[in-house]
Amino acid sequence: MGVGGCLVLPWRCLVVLCLRLLFLVPAGVPVRSGDATFPKAMDNVTVRQGESAILRCLVDNRVTRVAWLNRSSILFAGNDKWCLDPRVELVTNTQTQYVIQIKDVDVYDEGPYTCSVQTDNHPKTLRVHLIVQVPPKIVEISSDISINEGGNISLTCIATGRPDPMITWRHISPKAVGFLSEDEYLEITGITREQSGAYECSASNDVSPPVVRRVNVTVNYAPYISGAKSTGVPVGQKGILQCDASAVPSAKFQWYKDDKRLSEGQKGLKVENKAFFSRLTFFNVSEQDYGNYTCVAYNQLGNTNASIILYEISEPTSSTLFQEETTALQTTRQGPGAVHDGNSDGSRTVASVWLLSVLLFHLLPKF
């Protein structure tokens, strides 16, 4: 399209106008280019979209008339503006250079621009090509997706820009290494739960920093019980059984004992269900509470179960406590690095009195 709002003429009429009216040369005189003595114009001009482009033509005192053209449109002839586009301005018109400026450049401004001059009754032209660079922009990307484990997915990321942006996909994961794809499309077959998470599409073309968008991929799978440990508890004490399970969507839990389902509200029992575990709490364990318990974890993709045993252990007796405390004392007095001095006999006497008091403390309640 070129610069908008300029006077547009058929090509042959433009040539006649440029040769006869603008430069006042007789018919039949050719327009020549490539003359070594012709004043030099700029090389190709590269600007980013939205910036200003400066088009400069270097001239000398031999030049009598000069103009800037864009395709079939006359932008400026000398100091006269032929273009209605307000973005086009004359910057300099001197004996050494002829410069125009195009503000807020867009992609339709890209293309050839011609500096045409009149010297010694001979018109000469030289072209400058304006290149407009456009930062990358992601115009289409896949929505977040949820898929069952083992399925296939295809992610799409479409971007525009000048030059064409390079598109890469990567998995945002501590275990991920390098790019998964250097293309607009990312294909994953037989997806696993480890491949769930965010996938990042990056579009870059060195015009501006890369543009990044993300797609969240949720991989659904049936529950898997990762922790279920049997527990020993004395009668009358508090006991806890816990069942850990991972699943997407999160698992729901049920507890059974001897094919009888346990529920919240039973006397002395609390059932606590969270996203990744279920906990069964006995506030005062009785003989009837001991036995085999089954934890069932399930979601719409499947279910699994684990057996957990609540078993009885004995409480420590007074003799056991006495033996443990005696052993602790001996370890303290005779352990590695112990220091022995002349007061050892007095220390033995104090220790004997202490042991006797401990023994009486444990025996008196039995009388």
Short mmCIF file of C-alpha atoms in Angstrom, two decimals:
data_model
loop_
_atom_site.label_atom_id
_atom_site.label_comp_id
_atom_site.label_asym_id
_atom_site.label_seq_id
_atom_site.Cartn_x
_atom_site.Cartn_y
_atom_site.Cartn_z
CA MET A 1 0.00 0.00 0.00
CA GLY A 2 2.73 2.45 0.96
CA VAL A 3 2.32 5.77 2.69
CA GLY A 4 -1.38 6.62 2.73
CA GLY A 5 -3.08 9.75 1.48
CA CYS A 6 -0.60 10.49 -1.30
CA LEU A 7 -1.32 11.41 -4.89
CA VAL A 8 -1.50 8.15 -6.81
CA LEU A 9 -1.13 8.11 -10.60
CA PRO A 10 -0.76 5.42 -13.24
CA TRP A 11 2.89 4.55 -13.71
CA ARG A 12 3.22 5.92 -17.24
CA CYS A 13 1.59 9.22 -16.25
CA LEU A 14 3.95 9.42 -13.27
CA VAL A 15 6.97 9.01 -15.49
CA VAL A 16 5.74 11.73 -17.85
CA LEU A 17 4.99 14.02 -14.91
CA CYS A 18 8.37 13.45 -13.32
CA LEU A 19 10.23 14.04 -16.57
CA ARG A 20 8.29 16.95 -18.05
CA LEU A 21 6.61 18.84 -15.22
CA LEU A 22 8.78 18.17 -12.20
CA PHE A 23 12.19 18.19 -13.84
CA LEU A 24 11.30 20.13 -17.03
CA VAL A 25 13.23 17.90 -19.38
CA PRO A 26 12.29 17.26 -23.00
CA ALA A 27 10.57 14.08 -24.03
CA GLY A 28 12.87 11.23 -24.94
CA VAL A 29 15.54 11.88 -22.27
CA PRO A 30 16.00 8.60 -20.32
CA VAL A 31 15.98 8.27 -16.54
CA ARG A 32 19.37 6.82 -15.64
CA SER A 33 20.63 5.24 -12.44
CA GLY A 34 23.92 3.79 -11.34
CA ASP A 35 25.91 6.89 -12.29
CA ALA A 36 29.05 6.95 -10.12
CA THR A 37 28.76 10.70 -9.76
CA PHE A 38 25.15 10.56 -8.59
CA PRO A 39 24.68 11.78 -5.03
CA LYS A 40 24.44 8.83 -2.66
CA ALA A 41 21.28 7.83 -0.81
CA MET A 42 21.01 5.78 2.36
CA ASP A 43 21.28 2.04 2.39
CA ASN A 44 18.22 0.02 3.31
CA VAL A 45 16.48 1.52 6.33
CA THR A 46 15.24 -0.81 9.09
CA VAL A 47 12.89 0.44 11.82
CA ARG A 48 10.54 -1.13 14.31
CA GLN A 49 6.82 -0.80 14.02
CA GLY A 50 5.67 2.42 15.67
CA GLU A 51 9.03 4.18 15.37
CA SER A 52 10.02 6.94 12.93
CA ALA A 53 11.86 6.28 9.68
CA ILE A 54 14.37 8.84 8.38
CA LEU A 55 14.97 8.73 4.61
CA ARG A 56 18.07 10.71 3.66
CA CYS A 57 19.35 11.58 0.19
CA LEU A 58 22.80 13.22 -0.05
CA VAL A 59 23.05 15.86 -2.77
CA ASP A 60 25.44 18.62 -3.89
CA ASN A 61 25.26 22.06 -5.53
CA ARG A 62 24.74 20.54 -8.98
CA VAL A 63 21.23 19.47 -8.02
CA THR A 64 18.50 21.85 -9.15
CA ARG A 65 15.41 19.81 -8.25
CA VAL A 66 14.81 16.90 -5.89
CA ALA A 67 11.89 14.72 -4.81
CA TRP A 68 10.99 11.67 -2.73
CA LEU A 69 8.57 9.08 -4.13
CA ASN A 70 7.00 5.90 -2.77
CA ARG A 71 5.99 3.45 -5.50
CA SER A 72 3.49 5.44 -7.59
CA SER A 73 3.04 8.20 -5.00
CA ILE A 74 4.89 11.52 -4.79
CA LEU A 75 5.70 12.36 -1.18
CA PHE A 76 7.65 15.61 -1.50
CA ALA A 77 8.91 17.64 -4.47
CA GLY A 78 11.36 20.20 -3.17
CA ASN A 79 9.61 21.97 -0.28
CA ASP A 80 6.15 21.11 -1.62
CA LYS A 81 4.29 18.29 0.05
CA TRP A 82 2.30 16.17 -2.36
CA CYS A 83 1.29 13.63 0.25
CA LEU A 84 -1.77 14.07 2.48
CA ASP A 85 -0.48 11.67 5.11
CA PRO A 86 0.25 13.75 8.24
CA ARG A 87 2.94 11.28 9.31
CA VAL A 88 5.21 12.31 6.42
CA GLU A 89 7.30 15.42 7.06
CA LEU A 90 10.15 17.24 5.34
CA VAL A 91 13.10 17.39 7.72
CA THR A 92 15.91 18.91 5.65
CA ASN A 93 16.24 20.45 2.19
CA THR A 94 19.73 21.92 1.76
CA GLN A 95 22.53 21.87 -0.82
CA THR A 96 23.96 18.75 0.87
CA GLN A 97 20.97 16.60 1.81
CA TYR A 98 17.28 16.07 1.29
CA VAL A 99 15.62 14.28 4.21
CA ILE A 100 12.04 13.24 4.97
CA GLN A 101 10.59 11.49 8.01
CA ILE A 102 7.74 8.99 8.30
CA LYS A 103 6.35 8.83 11.83
CA ASP A 104 4.65 5.88 13.51
CA VAL A 105 5.75 3.46 10.80
CA ASP A 106 3.56 0.43 10.13
CA VAL A 107 3.96 -2.67 7.99
CA TYR A 108 2.13 -1.14 5.00
CA ASP A 109 4.87 1.53 4.82
CA GLU A 110 7.44 -1.13 3.97
CA GLY A 111 8.80 -1.11 0.45
CA PRO A 112 10.90 0.92 -2.02
CA TYR A 113 11.31 4.70 -1.76
CA THR A 114 12.93 6.69 -4.57
CA CYS A 115 15.11 9.76 -4.29
CA SER A 116 14.92 11.53 -7.69
CA VAL A 117 17.14 14.53 -8.52
CA GLN A 118 17.70 16.86 -11.48
CA THR A 119 21.32 17.72 -12.40
CA ASP A 120 22.55 19.28 -15.66
CA ASN A 121 19.18 18.69 -17.24
CA HIS A 122 19.52 14.94 -16.56
CA PRO A 123 17.22 13.28 -13.95
CA LYS A 124 18.71 10.48 -11.86
CA THR A 125 17.11 8.16 -9.30
CA LEU A 126 18.19 5.83 -6.52
CA ARG A 127 16.07 3.55 -4.42
CA VAL A 128 16.04 2.94 -0.70
CA HIS A 129 14.12 -0.02 0.73
CA LEU A 130 12.29 0.54 4.02
CA ILE A 131 12.11 -2.56 6.20
CA VAL A 132 9.60 -2.55 9.07
CA GLN A 133 10.25 -4.96 11.92
CA VAL A 134 7.35 -6.11 14.09
CA PRO A 135 7.77 -7.59 17.60
CA PRO A 136 6.44 -11.13 18.04
CA LYS A 137 2.86 -11.58 19.13
CA ILE A 138 1.15 -14.82 20.07
CA VAL A 139 -2.23 -14.67 18.38
CA GLU A 140 -3.45 -18.20 19.09
CA ILE A 141 -2.62 -20.73 21.78
CA SER A 142 -4.28 -23.86 23.14
CA SER A 143 -6.51 -23.62 26.18
CA ASP A 144 -5.71 -25.41 29.43
CA ILE A 145 -6.39 -29.11 29.01
CA SER A 146 -7.31 -32.05 31.24
CA ILE A 147 -6.61 -35.58 30.00
CA ASN A 148 -6.50 -39.08 31.44
CA GLU A 149 -3.13 -40.74 31.84
CA GLY A 150 -2.11 -42.59 28.67
CA GLY A 151 -3.93 -40.23 26.33
CA ASN A 152 -2.51 -38.05 23.55
CA ILE A 153 -2.46 -34.25 23.39
CA SER A 154 -1.57 -31.64 20.76
CA LEU A 155 -0.72 -28.09 21.82
CA THR A 156 -0.76 -25.19 19.35
CA CYS A 157 0.98 -21.80 19.50
CA ILE A 158 0.63 -19.40 16.55
CA ALA A 159 2.62 -16.15 16.49
CA THR A 160 3.12 -13.26 14.07
CA GLY A 161 5.98 -10.80 13.62
CA ARG A 162 8.61 -9.52 11.19
CA PRO A 163 10.83 -11.36 10.69
CA ASP A 164 8.80 -14.49 11.36
CA PRO A 165 9.30 -15.45 15.02
CA MET A 166 10.88 -18.69 16.15
CA ILE A 167 8.55 -20.68 18.40
CA THR A 168 9.69 -23.09 21.11
CA TRP A 169 7.87 -25.24 23.66
CA ARG A 170 9.24 -26.32 27.03
CA HIS A 171 7.87 -28.11 30.08
CA ILE A 172 8.08 -26.06 33.28
CA SER A 173 9.35 -28.84 35.53
CA PRO A 174 12.50 -29.38 37.65
CA LYS A 175 13.14 -32.60 35.72
CA ALA A 176 12.66 -31.10 32.25
CA VAL A 177 15.77 -30.54 30.12
CA GLY A 178 15.91 -28.39 26.97
CA PHE A 179 13.11 -27.69 24.54
CA LEU A 180 10.38 -30.20 23.80
CA SER A 181 9.66 -28.68 20.40
CA GLU A 182 10.88 -25.90 18.14
CA ASP A 183 7.66 -25.72 16.18
CA GLU A 184 4.17 -24.27 16.47
CA TYR A 185 2.83 -27.67 17.52
CA LEU A 186 3.72 -29.90 20.46
CA GLU A 187 2.58 -33.52 20.30
CA ILE A 188 2.65 -35.81 23.37
CA THR A 189 1.54 -39.42 23.05
CA GLY A 190 0.86 -41.73 25.97
CA ILE A 191 1.10 -38.92 28.49
CA THR A 192 2.09 -39.79 32.06
CA ARG A 193 1.36 -38.12 35.39
CA GLU A 194 4.96 -36.87 35.50
CA GLN A 195 4.24 -34.86 32.33
CA SER A 196 1.48 -32.80 33.92
CA GLY A 197 2.04 -29.14 34.69
CA ALA A 198 2.67 -25.94 32.75
CA TYR A 199 3.93 -25.87 29.17
CA GLU A 200 5.49 -22.60 28.01
CA CYS A 201 5.35 -21.30 24.44
CA SER A 202 7.97 -18.66 23.59
CA ALA A 203 7.97 -16.57 20.38
CA SER A 204 11.11 -14.54 19.54
CA ASN A 205 12.57 -12.71 16.55
CA ASP A 206 15.23 -10.46 18.16
CA VAL A 207 13.11 -7.35 17.60
CA SER A 208 11.99 -7.30 21.23
CA PRO A 209 12.15 -9.64 24.23
CA PRO A 210 10.42 -12.99 23.63
CA VAL A 211 6.69 -13.22 24.20
CA VAL A 212 5.70 -16.06 26.53
CA ARG A 213 2.36 -17.78 27.16
CA ARG A 214 1.57 -20.91 29.17
CA VAL A 215 -0.82 -23.84 28.89
CA ASN A 216 -1.65 -25.92 31.96
CA VAL A 217 -1.95 -29.66 31.35
CA THR A 218 -3.71 -31.75 34.02
CA VAL A 219 -3.16 -35.50 33.85
CA ASN A 220 -5.85 -37.52 35.63
CA TYR A 221 -5.03 -40.89 37.17
CA ALA A 222 -6.49 -43.42 39.60
CA PRO A 223 -5.43 -43.34 43.29
CA TYR A 224 -2.15 -44.80 44.41
CA ILE A 225 -1.61 -45.49 48.14
CA SER A 226 1.91 -44.42 49.01
CA GLY A 227 1.85 -44.83 52.77
CA ALA A 228 -0.05 -47.18 55.11
CA LYS A 229 1.80 -48.22 58.25
CA SER A 230 0.55 -50.56 60.99
CA THR A 231 0.69 -49.14 64.52
CA GLY A 232 1.08 -50.58 68.01
CA VAL A 233 -0.74 -48.87 70.91
CA PRO A 234 -1.27 -49.87 74.60
CA VAL A 235 -4.80 -50.29 75.91
CA GLY A 236 -6.26 -46.99 77.08
CA GLN A 237 -3.92 -44.86 75.00
CA LYS A 238 -4.52 -42.77 71.88
CA GLY A 239 -3.96 -44.53 68.58
CA ILE A 240 -3.72 -43.19 65.01
CA LEU A 241 -3.87 -45.01 61.66
CA GLN A 242 -3.04 -42.99 58.54
CA CYS A 243 -3.43 -43.76 54.85
CA ASP A 244 -1.61 -41.56 52.25
CA ALA A 245 -2.74 -41.57 48.61
CA SER A 246 -2.01 -39.53 45.48
CA ALA A 247 -4.61 -39.13 42.73
CA VAL A 248 -6.02 -36.62 40.22
CA PRO A 249 -8.74 -35.71 40.89
CA SER A 250 -8.05 -36.01 44.62
CA ALA A 251 -9.02 -39.33 46.15
CA LYS A 252 -11.91 -39.89 48.53
CA PHE A 253 -11.43 -42.33 51.42
CA GLN A 254 -13.37 -44.99 53.29
CA TRP A 255 -12.33 -47.10 56.29
CA TYR A 256 -13.47 -50.65 57.03
CA LYS A 257 -12.97 -53.14 59.85
CA ASP A 258 -14.09 -56.71 59.25
CA ASP A 259 -16.23 -55.60 56.29
CA LYS A 260 -17.94 -52.97 58.43
CA ARG A 261 -17.60 -49.39 57.28
CA LEU A 262 -16.42 -46.89 59.86
CA SER A 263 -17.86 -43.39 59.92
CA GLU A 264 -17.38 -40.10 61.66
CA GLY A 265 -19.36 -39.81 64.87
CA GLN A 266 -18.77 -43.31 66.21
CA LYS A 267 -17.98 -43.20 69.91
CA GLY A 268 -14.30 -42.67 70.63
CA LEU A 269 -13.44 -42.53 66.92
CA LYS A 270 -12.61 -39.68 64.56
CA VAL A 271 -12.26 -39.93 60.75
CA GLU A 272 -10.34 -37.06 59.12
CA ASN A 273 -10.18 -36.91 55.31
CA LYS A 274 -7.91 -34.52 53.41
CA ALA A 275 -6.86 -34.20 49.78
CA PHE A 276 -3.91 -36.57 50.05
CA PHE A 277 -4.48 -38.59 53.22
CA SER A 278 -7.07 -39.99 55.64
CA ARG A 279 -6.51 -40.37 59.37
CA LEU A 280 -8.35 -42.65 61.79
CA THR A 281 -7.98 -41.60 65.45
CA PHE A 282 -8.86 -43.73 68.50
CA PHE A 283 -9.01 -41.57 71.61
CA ASN A 284 -9.04 -44.47 74.11
CA VAL A 285 -8.00 -47.77 72.58
CA SER A 286 -9.83 -50.84 73.89
CA GLU A 287 -9.32 -54.55 73.26
CA GLN A 288 -12.13 -54.46 70.69
CA ASP A 289 -10.29 -51.84 68.63
CA TYR A 290 -7.34 -54.07 67.81
CA GLY A 291 -7.37 -55.80 64.47
CA ASN A 292 -7.12 -55.37 60.73
CA TYR A 293 -8.38 -52.14 59.08
CA THR A 294 -8.79 -51.48 55.36
CA CYS A 295 -8.27 -48.07 53.82
CA VAL A 296 -10.00 -47.59 50.44
CA ALA A 297 -9.01 -44.66 48.19
CA TYR A 298 -11.08 -43.96 45.07
CA ASN A 299 -12.00 -41.46 42.36
CA GLN A 300 -13.87 -41.71 39.04
CA LEU A 301 -10.86 -43.40 37.39
CA GLY A 302 -10.54 -46.29 39.83
CA ASN A 303 -9.85 -47.38 43.38
CA THR A 304 -7.22 -49.08 45.51
CA ASN A 305 -6.95 -50.30 49.10
CA ALA A 306 -4.42 -51.13 51.76
CA SER A 307 -4.54 -53.19 54.94
CA ILE A 308 -3.36 -51.59 58.19
CA ILE A 309 -3.17 -53.36 61.57
CA LEU A 310 -3.75 -51.75 64.95
CA TYR A 311 -2.02 -54.07 67.42
CA GLU A 312 -1.49 -54.11 71.15
CA ILE A 313 1.76 -53.36 72.89
CA SER A 314 2.44 -53.47 76.63
CA GLU A 315 2.92 -50.40 78.76
CA PRO A 316 6.33 -50.05 80.40
CA THR A 317 6.37 -51.66 83.94
CA SER A 318 8.00 -50.15 87.04
CA SER A 319 10.85 -52.66 86.87
CA THR A 320 11.41 -51.74 83.24
CA LEU A 321 11.52 -48.07 84.14
CA PHE A 322 13.93 -48.79 87.04
CA GLN A 323 16.24 -50.74 84.73
CA GLU A 324 16.16 -47.97 82.11
CA GLU A 325 16.95 -45.26 84.65
CA THR A 326 19.80 -47.31 86.15
CA THR A 327 21.27 -47.85 82.71
CA ALA A 328 21.01 -44.14 82.00
CA LEU A 329 22.86 -43.31 85.21
CA GLN A 330 25.65 -45.78 84.46
CA THR A 331 26.02 -44.38 80.98
CA THR A 332 26.28 -40.88 82.40
CA ARG A 333 28.93 -41.83 85.02
CA GLN A 334 31.01 -44.30 83.00
CA GLY A 335 30.51 -43.36 79.44
CA PRO A 336 33.35 -42.51 77.06
CA GLY A 337 35.29 -39.51 78.16
CA ALA A 338 34.17 -39.75 81.82
CA VAL A 339 36.44 -38.04 84.32
CA HIS A 340 37.27 -39.91 87.56
CA ASP A 341 38.67 -38.07 90.60
CA GLY A 342 39.13 -38.50 94.31
CA ASN A 343 35.49 -37.76 95.10
CA SER A 344 34.29 -40.97 93.43
CA ASP A 345 33.24 -42.59 96.75
CA GLY A 346 31.06 -39.65 97.64
CA SER A 347 29.49 -39.79 94.21
CA ARG A 348 28.63 -43.47 94.71
CA THR A 349 26.91 -42.65 97.99
CA VAL A 350 24.80 -39.93 96.40
CA ALA A 351 23.90 -42.25 93.51
CA SER A 352 22.81 -45.00 95.92
CA VAL A 353 20.51 -42.63 97.80
CA TRP A 354 19.02 -41.44 94.49
CA LEU A 355 18.38 -44.98 93.26
CA LEU A 356 16.70 -45.91 96.54
CA SER A 357 14.36 -42.92 96.29
CA VAL A 358 13.44 -43.86 92.72
CA LEU A 359 12.70 -47.45 93.77
CA LEU A 360 10.47 -46.32 96.64
CA PHE A 361 8.63 -43.92 94.28
CA HIS A 362 7.65 -46.81 92.01
CA LEU A 363 6.83 -49.32 94.79
CA LEU A 364 4.78 -47.13 97.18
CA PRO A 365 1.65 -46.88 94.90
CA LYS A 366 1.34 -50.66 94.97
CA PHE A 367 0.74 -50.70 98.74
#
